[in-house]
mmCIF file of C-alpha atoms and ligand atoms in Angstrom:
data_model
loop_
_atom_site.group_PDB
_atom_site.id
_atom_site.type_symbol
_atom_site.label_atom_id
_atom_site.label_comp_id
_atom_site.label_asym_id
_atom_site.label_seq_id
_atom_site.Cartn_x
_atom_site.Cartn_y
_atom_site.Cartn_z
ATOM 1 C CA UNK A 1 45.826 38.639 -22.948
ATOM 2 C CA UNK A 2 45.296 42.348 -22.647
ATOM 3 C CA UNK A 3 41.726 43.685 -22.774
ATOM 4 C CA UNK A 4 40.972 46.951 -24.604
ATOM 5 C CA UNK A 5 37.333 47.953 -24.216
ATOM 6 C CA UNK A 6 35.733 50.775 -26.133
ATOM 7 C CA UNK A 7 32.495 52.460 -25.064
ATOM 8 C CA UNK A 8 30.674 52.038 -28.378
ATOM 9 C CA UNK A 9 30.950 50.096 -31.609
ATOM 10 C CA UNK A 10 32.108 53.230 -33.422
ATOM 11 C CA UNK A 11 34.783 53.943 -30.811
ATOM 12 C CA UNK A 12 35.888 50.290 -31.040
ATOM 13 C CA UNK A 13 36.231 50.425 -34.832
ATOM 14 C CA UNK A 14 38.053 53.782 -34.647
ATOM 15 C CA UNK A 15 40.472 52.403 -32.051
ATOM 16 C CA UNK A 16 41.364 49.208 -33.934
ATOM 17 C CA UNK A 17 41.589 50.937 -37.320
ATOM 18 C CA UNK A 18 43.752 53.724 -35.892
ATOM 19 C CA UNK A 19 46.220 51.188 -34.513
ATOM 20 C CA UNK A 20 46.244 49.233 -37.762
ATOM 21 C CA UNK A 21 46.930 52.390 -39.752
ATOM 22 C CA UNK A 22 49.854 53.111 -37.393
ATOM 23 C CA UNK A 23 51.245 49.616 -37.983
ATOM 24 C CA UNK A 24 50.995 50.120 -41.763
ATOM 25 C CA UNK A 25 52.663 53.515 -41.568
ATOM 26 C CA UNK A 26 55.511 52.060 -39.519
ATOM 27 C CA UNK A 27 55.878 48.890 -41.631
ATOM 28 C CA UNK A 28 54.538 49.319 -45.191
ATOM 29 C CA UNK A 29 55.480 45.676 -45.940
ATOM 30 C CA UNK A 30 53.312 44.440 -43.050
ATOM 31 C CA UNK A 31 52.323 40.753 -43.332
ATOM 32 C CA UNK A 32 48.750 40.571 -42.093
ATOM 33 C CA UNK A 33 46.341 37.719 -41.551
ATOM 34 C CA UNK A 34 42.766 38.918 -41.961
ATOM 35 C CA UNK A 35 39.447 37.296 -41.065
ATOM 36 C CA UNK A 36 36.076 37.718 -42.681
ATOM 37 C CA UNK A 37 32.684 37.490 -40.964
ATOM 38 C CA UNK A 38 30.635 40.433 -39.789
ATOM 39 C CA UNK A 39 32.780 41.667 -36.885
ATOM 40 C CA UNK A 40 35.611 43.270 -38.916
ATOM 41 C CA UNK A 41 33.313 45.014 -41.417
ATOM 42 C CA UNK A 42 33.416 48.455 -39.668
ATOM 43 C CA UNK A 43 37.206 48.200 -39.466
ATOM 44 C CA UNK A 44 37.538 47.382 -43.158
ATOM 45 C CA UNK A 45 35.236 50.315 -43.996
ATOM 46 C CA UNK A 46 37.425 52.688 -41.997
ATOM 47 C CA UNK A 47 40.648 51.218 -43.345
ATOM 48 C CA UNK A 48 39.370 51.698 -46.914
ATOM 49 C CA UNK A 49 38.596 55.329 -46.085
ATOM 50 C CA UNK A 50 42.051 55.814 -44.527
ATOM 51 C CA UNK A 51 43.685 54.446 -47.670
ATOM 52 C CA UNK A 52 41.517 56.713 -49.847
ATOM 53 C CA UNK A 53 42.735 59.661 -47.734
ATOM 54 C CA UNK A 54 46.306 58.372 -48.209
ATOM 55 C CA UNK A 55 46.793 57.938 -44.467
ATOM 56 C CA UNK A 56 47.838 54.353 -45.155
ATOM 57 C CA UNK A 57 48.629 52.111 -48.077
ATOM 58 C CA UNK A 58 48.404 48.376 -48.632
ATOM 59 C CA UNK A 59 50.429 48.598 -51.823
ATOM 60 C CA UNK A 60 53.410 46.823 -50.259
ATOM 61 C CA UNK A 61 51.595 44.813 -47.601
ATOM 62 C CA UNK A 62 50.921 41.090 -47.813
ATOM 63 C CA UNK A 63 47.564 39.661 -46.797
ATOM 64 C CA UNK A 64 46.858 36.091 -45.775
ATOM 65 C CA UNK A 65 43.221 35.095 -45.689
ATOM 66 C CA UNK A 66 42.587 33.326 -42.379
ATOM 67 C CA UNK A 67 40.284 30.596 -43.645
ATOM 68 C CA UNK A 68 37.962 29.447 -46.403
ATOM 69 C CA UNK A 69 34.775 27.428 -46.819
ATOM 70 C CA UNK A 70 35.062 24.200 -48.801
ATOM 71 C CA UNK A 71 32.682 22.764 -51.361
ATOM 72 C CA UNK A 72 31.271 26.086 -52.573
ATOM 73 C CA UNK A 73 31.562 27.539 -56.058
ATOM 74 C CA UNK A 74 34.481 29.964 -56.593
ATOM 75 C CA UNK A 75 31.988 32.700 -57.446
ATOM 76 C CA UNK A 76 29.817 32.151 -54.342
ATOM 77 C CA UNK A 77 29.526 35.530 -52.568
ATOM 78 C CA UNK A 78 29.689 33.740 -49.178
ATOM 79 C CA UNK A 79 33.222 32.469 -49.767
ATOM 80 C CA UNK A 80 35.743 34.169 -47.485
ATOM 81 C CA UNK A 81 37.941 35.371 -50.361
ATOM 82 C CA UNK A 82 34.955 36.998 -52.056
ATOM 83 C CA UNK A 83 33.834 38.600 -48.776
ATOM 84 C CA UNK A 84 37.290 40.085 -48.182
ATOM 85 C CA UNK A 85 37.531 41.301 -51.770
ATOM 86 C CA UNK A 86 34.144 42.979 -51.539
ATOM 87 C CA UNK A 87 34.727 44.439 -48.097
ATOM 88 C CA UNK A 88 38.289 45.613 -48.509
ATOM 89 C CA UNK A 89 40.595 44.488 -51.271
ATOM 90 C CA UNK A 90 38.626 45.654 -54.294
ATOM 91 C CA UNK A 91 38.456 49.098 -52.710
ATOM 92 C CA UNK A 92 42.218 49.262 -52.175
ATOM 93 C CA UNK A 93 43.690 47.783 -55.349
ATOM 94 C CA UNK A 94 45.862 45.279 -53.488
ATOM 95 C CA UNK A 95 48.061 43.524 -56.090
ATOM 96 C CA UNK A 96 46.692 39.945 -56.489
ATOM 97 C CA UNK A 97 50.140 38.413 -55.874
ATOM 98 C CA UNK A 98 50.106 39.963 -52.402
ATOM 99 C CA UNK A 99 46.784 38.351 -51.492
ATOM 100 C CA UNK A 100 47.185 34.763 -50.323
ATOM 101 C CA UNK A 101 43.996 32.731 -50.345
ATOM 102 C CA UNK A 102 43.058 29.095 -50.653
ATOM 103 C CA UNK A 103 42.639 27.406 -54.017
ATOM 104 C CA UNK A 104 40.516 24.374 -53.154
ATOM 105 C CA UNK A 105 40.060 23.106 -56.696
ATOM 106 C CA UNK A 106 43.021 20.718 -56.444
ATOM 107 C CA UNK A 107 44.678 18.693 -53.695
ATOM 108 C CA UNK A 108 43.522 20.282 -50.418
ATOM 109 C CA UNK A 109 46.282 18.681 -48.327
ATOM 110 C CA UNK A 110 48.927 20.063 -50.660
ATOM 111 C CA UNK A 111 47.295 23.486 -50.679
ATOM 112 C CA UNK A 112 47.306 23.591 -46.870
ATOM 113 C CA UNK A 113 50.972 22.567 -46.724
ATOM 114 C CA UNK A 114 51.878 25.280 -49.256
ATOM 115 C CA UNK A 115 49.916 27.852 -47.223
ATOM 116 C CA UNK A 116 51.656 26.860 -44.014
ATOM 117 C CA UNK A 117 55.018 27.226 -45.792
ATOM 118 C CA UNK A 118 54.047 30.633 -47.197
ATOM 119 C CA UNK A 119 53.140 31.898 -43.713
ATOM 120 C CA UNK A 120 56.562 30.660 -42.632
ATOM 121 C CA UNK A 121 57.674 32.006 -39.280
ATOM 122 C CA UNK A 122 54.357 33.822 -38.861
ATOM 123 C CA UNK A 123 52.524 36.987 -39.772
ATOM 124 C CA UNK A 124 53.387 40.340 -38.239
ATOM 125 C CA UNK A 125 49.809 40.778 -37.155
ATOM 126 C CA UNK A 126 46.771 38.502 -37.103
ATOM 127 C CA UNK A 127 43.231 39.798 -36.697
ATOM 128 C CA UNK A 128 40.614 37.288 -35.550
ATOM 129 C CA UNK A 129 36.907 37.209 -34.869
ATOM 130 C CA UNK A 130 35.483 34.770 -32.334
ATOM 131 C CA UNK A 131 32.653 32.270 -32.688
ATOM 132 C CA UNK A 132 30.158 31.872 -29.872
ATOM 133 C CA UNK A 133 31.702 28.438 -29.170
ATOM 134 C CA UNK A 134 35.166 30.034 -28.952
ATOM 135 C CA UNK A 135 36.344 29.104 -32.426
ATOM 136 C CA UNK A 136 39.043 31.224 -34.061
ATOM 137 C CA UNK A 137 39.316 30.972 -37.807
ATOM 138 C CA UNK A 138 37.721 27.554 -38.349
ATOM 139 C CA UNK A 139 39.586 26.073 -35.399
ATOM 140 C CA UNK A 140 36.632 24.548 -33.621
ATOM 141 C CA UNK A 141 36.625 23.280 -30.015
ATOM 142 C CA UNK A 142 39.133 20.423 -29.726
ATOM 143 C CA UNK A 143 41.751 22.131 -31.922
ATOM 144 C CA UNK A 144 45.270 21.551 -30.689
ATOM 145 C CA UNK A 145 47.469 24.530 -29.737
ATOM 146 C CA UNK A 146 50.063 23.359 -32.254
ATOM 147 C CA UNK A 147 47.640 22.682 -35.103
ATOM 148 C CA UNK A 148 48.763 23.740 -38.583
ATOM 149 C CA UNK A 149 46.850 24.949 -41.640
ATOM 150 C CA UNK A 150 44.488 22.090 -42.455
ATOM 151 C CA UNK A 151 41.115 20.843 -43.577
ATOM 152 C CA UNK A 152 38.514 20.872 -40.788
ATOM 153 C CA UNK A 153 34.882 19.916 -40.222
ATOM 154 C CA UNK A 154 32.664 22.759 -39.081
ATOM 155 C CA UNK A 155 30.660 22.521 -35.855
ATOM 156 C CA UNK A 156 26.904 22.321 -36.426
ATOM 157 C CA UNK A 157 26.446 25.799 -34.895
ATOM 158 C CA UNK A 158 29.089 27.238 -37.250
ATOM 159 C CA UNK A 159 27.319 25.746 -40.273
ATOM 160 C CA UNK A 160 24.021 27.273 -39.136
ATOM 161 C CA UNK A 161 25.662 30.638 -38.407
ATOM 162 C CA UNK A 162 27.214 30.733 -41.893
ATOM 163 C CA UNK A 163 23.735 31.193 -43.390
ATOM 164 C CA UNK A 164 24.175 34.946 -42.850
ATOM 165 C CA UNK A 165 27.156 35.002 -45.207
ATOM 166 C CA UNK A 166 25.570 32.784 -47.868
ATOM 167 C CA UNK A 167 22.073 34.288 -47.739
ATOM 168 C CA UNK A 168 20.550 30.822 -47.792
ATOM 169 C CA UNK A 169 19.528 28.209 -45.228
ATOM 170 C CA UNK A 170 20.396 25.114 -47.264
ATOM 171 C CA UNK A 171 23.481 23.734 -49.011
ATOM 172 C CA UNK A 172 25.738 25.409 -46.482
ATOM 173 C CA UNK A 173 29.376 24.265 -46.302
ATOM 174 C CA UNK A 174 30.182 21.645 -43.660
ATOM 175 C CA UNK A 175 33.967 21.868 -43.952
ATOM 176 C CA UNK A 176 36.682 24.376 -44.600
ATOM 177 C CA UNK A 177 40.400 25.072 -44.402
ATOM 178 C CA UNK A 178 41.953 27.279 -41.788
ATOM 179 C CA UNK A 179 45.253 28.486 -40.483
ATOM 180 C CA UNK A 180 45.869 26.372 -37.400
ATOM 181 C CA UNK A 181 46.084 27.602 -33.828
ATOM 182 C CA UNK A 182 49.836 26.952 -34.035
ATOM 183 C CA UNK A 183 50.059 29.003 -37.244
ATOM 184 C CA UNK A 184 48.209 31.863 -35.534
ATOM 185 C CA UNK A 185 50.373 31.684 -32.411
ATOM 186 C CA UNK A 186 53.482 32.288 -34.554
ATOM 187 C CA UNK A 187 52.174 35.784 -35.328
ATOM 188 C CA UNK A 188 54.102 38.611 -33.681
ATOM 189 C CA UNK A 189 50.832 40.291 -32.645
ATOM 190 C CA UNK A 190 47.306 38.887 -32.354
ATOM 191 C CA UNK A 191 44.203 41.073 -32.147
ATOM 192 C CA UNK A 192 41.022 39.255 -31.157
ATOM 193 C CA UNK A 193 37.905 41.223 -32.100
ATOM 194 C CA UNK A 194 34.512 40.891 -30.416
ATOM 195 C CA UNK A 195 31.468 43.137 -30.475
ATOM 196 C CA UNK A 196 27.839 42.967 -29.394
ATOM 197 C CA UNK A 197 25.988 41.270 -26.554
ATOM 198 C CA UNK A 198 25.990 37.919 -28.358
ATOM 199 C CA UNK A 199 29.745 37.618 -27.735
ATOM 200 C CA UNK A 200 29.681 38.556 -24.021
ATOM 201 C CA UNK A 201 29.551 34.982 -22.673
ATOM 202 C CA UNK A 202 32.381 33.650 -24.827
ATOM 203 C CA UNK A 203 34.507 36.744 -24.167
ATOM 204 C CA UNK A 204 34.120 36.125 -20.403
ATOM 205 C CA UNK A 205 35.037 32.459 -20.835
ATOM 206 C CA UNK A 206 38.004 33.265 -23.072
ATOM 207 C CA UNK A 207 39.439 35.699 -20.537
ATOM 208 C CA UNK A 208 38.575 34.014 -17.248
ATOM 209 C CA UNK A 209 37.947 30.334 -17.981
ATOM 210 C CA UNK A 210 40.492 27.548 -18.330
ATOM 211 C CA UNK A 211 43.074 27.669 -21.103
ATOM 212 C CA UNK A 212 41.826 24.706 -23.067
ATOM 213 C CA UNK A 213 41.366 23.434 -26.644
ATOM 214 C CA UNK A 214 37.660 23.243 -25.737
ATOM 215 C CA UNK A 215 37.678 27.052 -26.066
ATOM 216 C CA UNK A 216 40.218 27.641 -28.847
ATOM 217 C CA UNK A 217 40.316 31.422 -28.244
ATOM 218 C CA UNK A 218 41.536 30.791 -24.681
ATOM 219 C CA UNK A 219 44.713 29.272 -26.173
ATOM 220 C CA UNK A 220 45.665 32.791 -27.274
ATOM 221 C CA UNK A 221 46.336 33.596 -23.604
ATOM 222 C CA UNK A 222 49.583 31.623 -23.955
ATOM 223 C CA UNK A 223 50.783 34.237 -26.498
ATOM 224 C CA UNK A 224 52.607 37.202 -25.004
ATOM 225 C CA UNK A 225 51.271 39.826 -27.386
ATOM 226 C CA UNK A 226 47.532 39.330 -27.748
ATOM 227 C CA UNK A 227 44.959 42.066 -27.332
ATOM 228 C CA UNK A 228 41.232 41.439 -27.081
ATOM 229 C CA UNK A 229 39.365 44.467 -28.435
ATOM 230 C CA UNK A 230 35.715 44.689 -27.358
ATOM 231 C CA UNK A 231 32.918 47.186 -27.230
ATOM 232 C CA UNK A 232 31.046 47.557 -23.916
ATOM 233 C CA UNK A 233 28.365 45.052 -24.891
ATOM 234 C CA UNK A 234 30.846 42.254 -25.610
ATOM 235 C CA UNK A 235 32.791 43.068 -22.425
ATOM 236 C CA UNK A 236 29.732 42.774 -20.141
ATOM 237 C CA UNK A 237 31.046 39.573 -18.514
ATOM 238 C CA UNK A 238 34.766 40.312 -18.866
HETATM 239 C C1 F6R B 301 35.975 34.349 -40.314
HETATM 240 C C2 F6R B 301 36.296 33.447 -39.215
HETATM 241 C C3 F6R B 301 35.343 33.140 -38.105
HETATM 242 C C4 F6R B 301 34.633 34.375 -37.582
HETATM 243 C C5 F6R B 301 33.707 34.021 -36.412
HETATM 244 C C6 F6R B 301 32.906 35.218 -35.963
HETATM 245 O O1 F6R B 301 37.079 34.400 -41.199
HETATM 246 O O2 F6R B 301 37.347 32.910 -39.215
HETATM 247 O O3 F6R B 301 36.052 32.519 -37.066
HETATM 248 O O4 F6R B 301 35.581 35.322 -37.192
HETATM 249 O O5 F6R B 301 32.843 32.998 -36.763
HETATM 250 O O6 F6R B 301 32.073 35.603 -36.984
HETATM 251 P P1 F6R B 301 31.306 37.026 -36.968
HETATM 252 O O7 F6R B 301 32.365 38.056 -37.007
HETATM 253 O O8 F6R B 301 30.466 37.018 -38.213
HETATM 254 O O9 F6R B 301 30.530 37.036 -35.700
#
């Protein structure tokens, strides 16, 4: 896993967005897996601006949403699909057929199998945030390196942390669906994103600790083309 550290949050977002714009310029049909959460927000802001300037286009790209919360209303603003729409897709007019997300109103097992099939031999590029327990997507500690897209239970800390997306402390989702670690590892490129002092400990563990399902992000070290992008604060223990 290669480490790219930027001096500030702004420099970090400029760096990652600049590289993403290059990828889109080179491959307009790029198949991307995108996360939600707070970490990628500055990147999505800059990518939206780059598209507005016509430096890049997502018109022909395909986007796979990394994961989704279960048991919440389709209109809930905390759902991952709604967060990504708000933060990026609505600003870029991505054709709906090119946005893959999870429909959890029917058979969840079937939906996960269809998602896994749609991802096929993997995305061109997968962007990921990291949880303070090392989760990637909703692959919590204990996730197998060959896990597929599936229904998962959320760790207690993940449920608590999701309050910031849902703007409430109660009735938070306790399960979700996520691309598996195996699904992610099929991606040609993986970019792990971490910013702020709160991520310093897990970044250190991911880079220097054992490669183990107990720290799902560490499993990315077995992939030959993974870059961990951090700002200085998140790299303090790297
Ligand atoms: C979001 C996701 C999660 C987050 C992680 C970090 O789609 O899959 O794994 O990336 O929980 O969240 P933030 O970025 O809010 O610190």
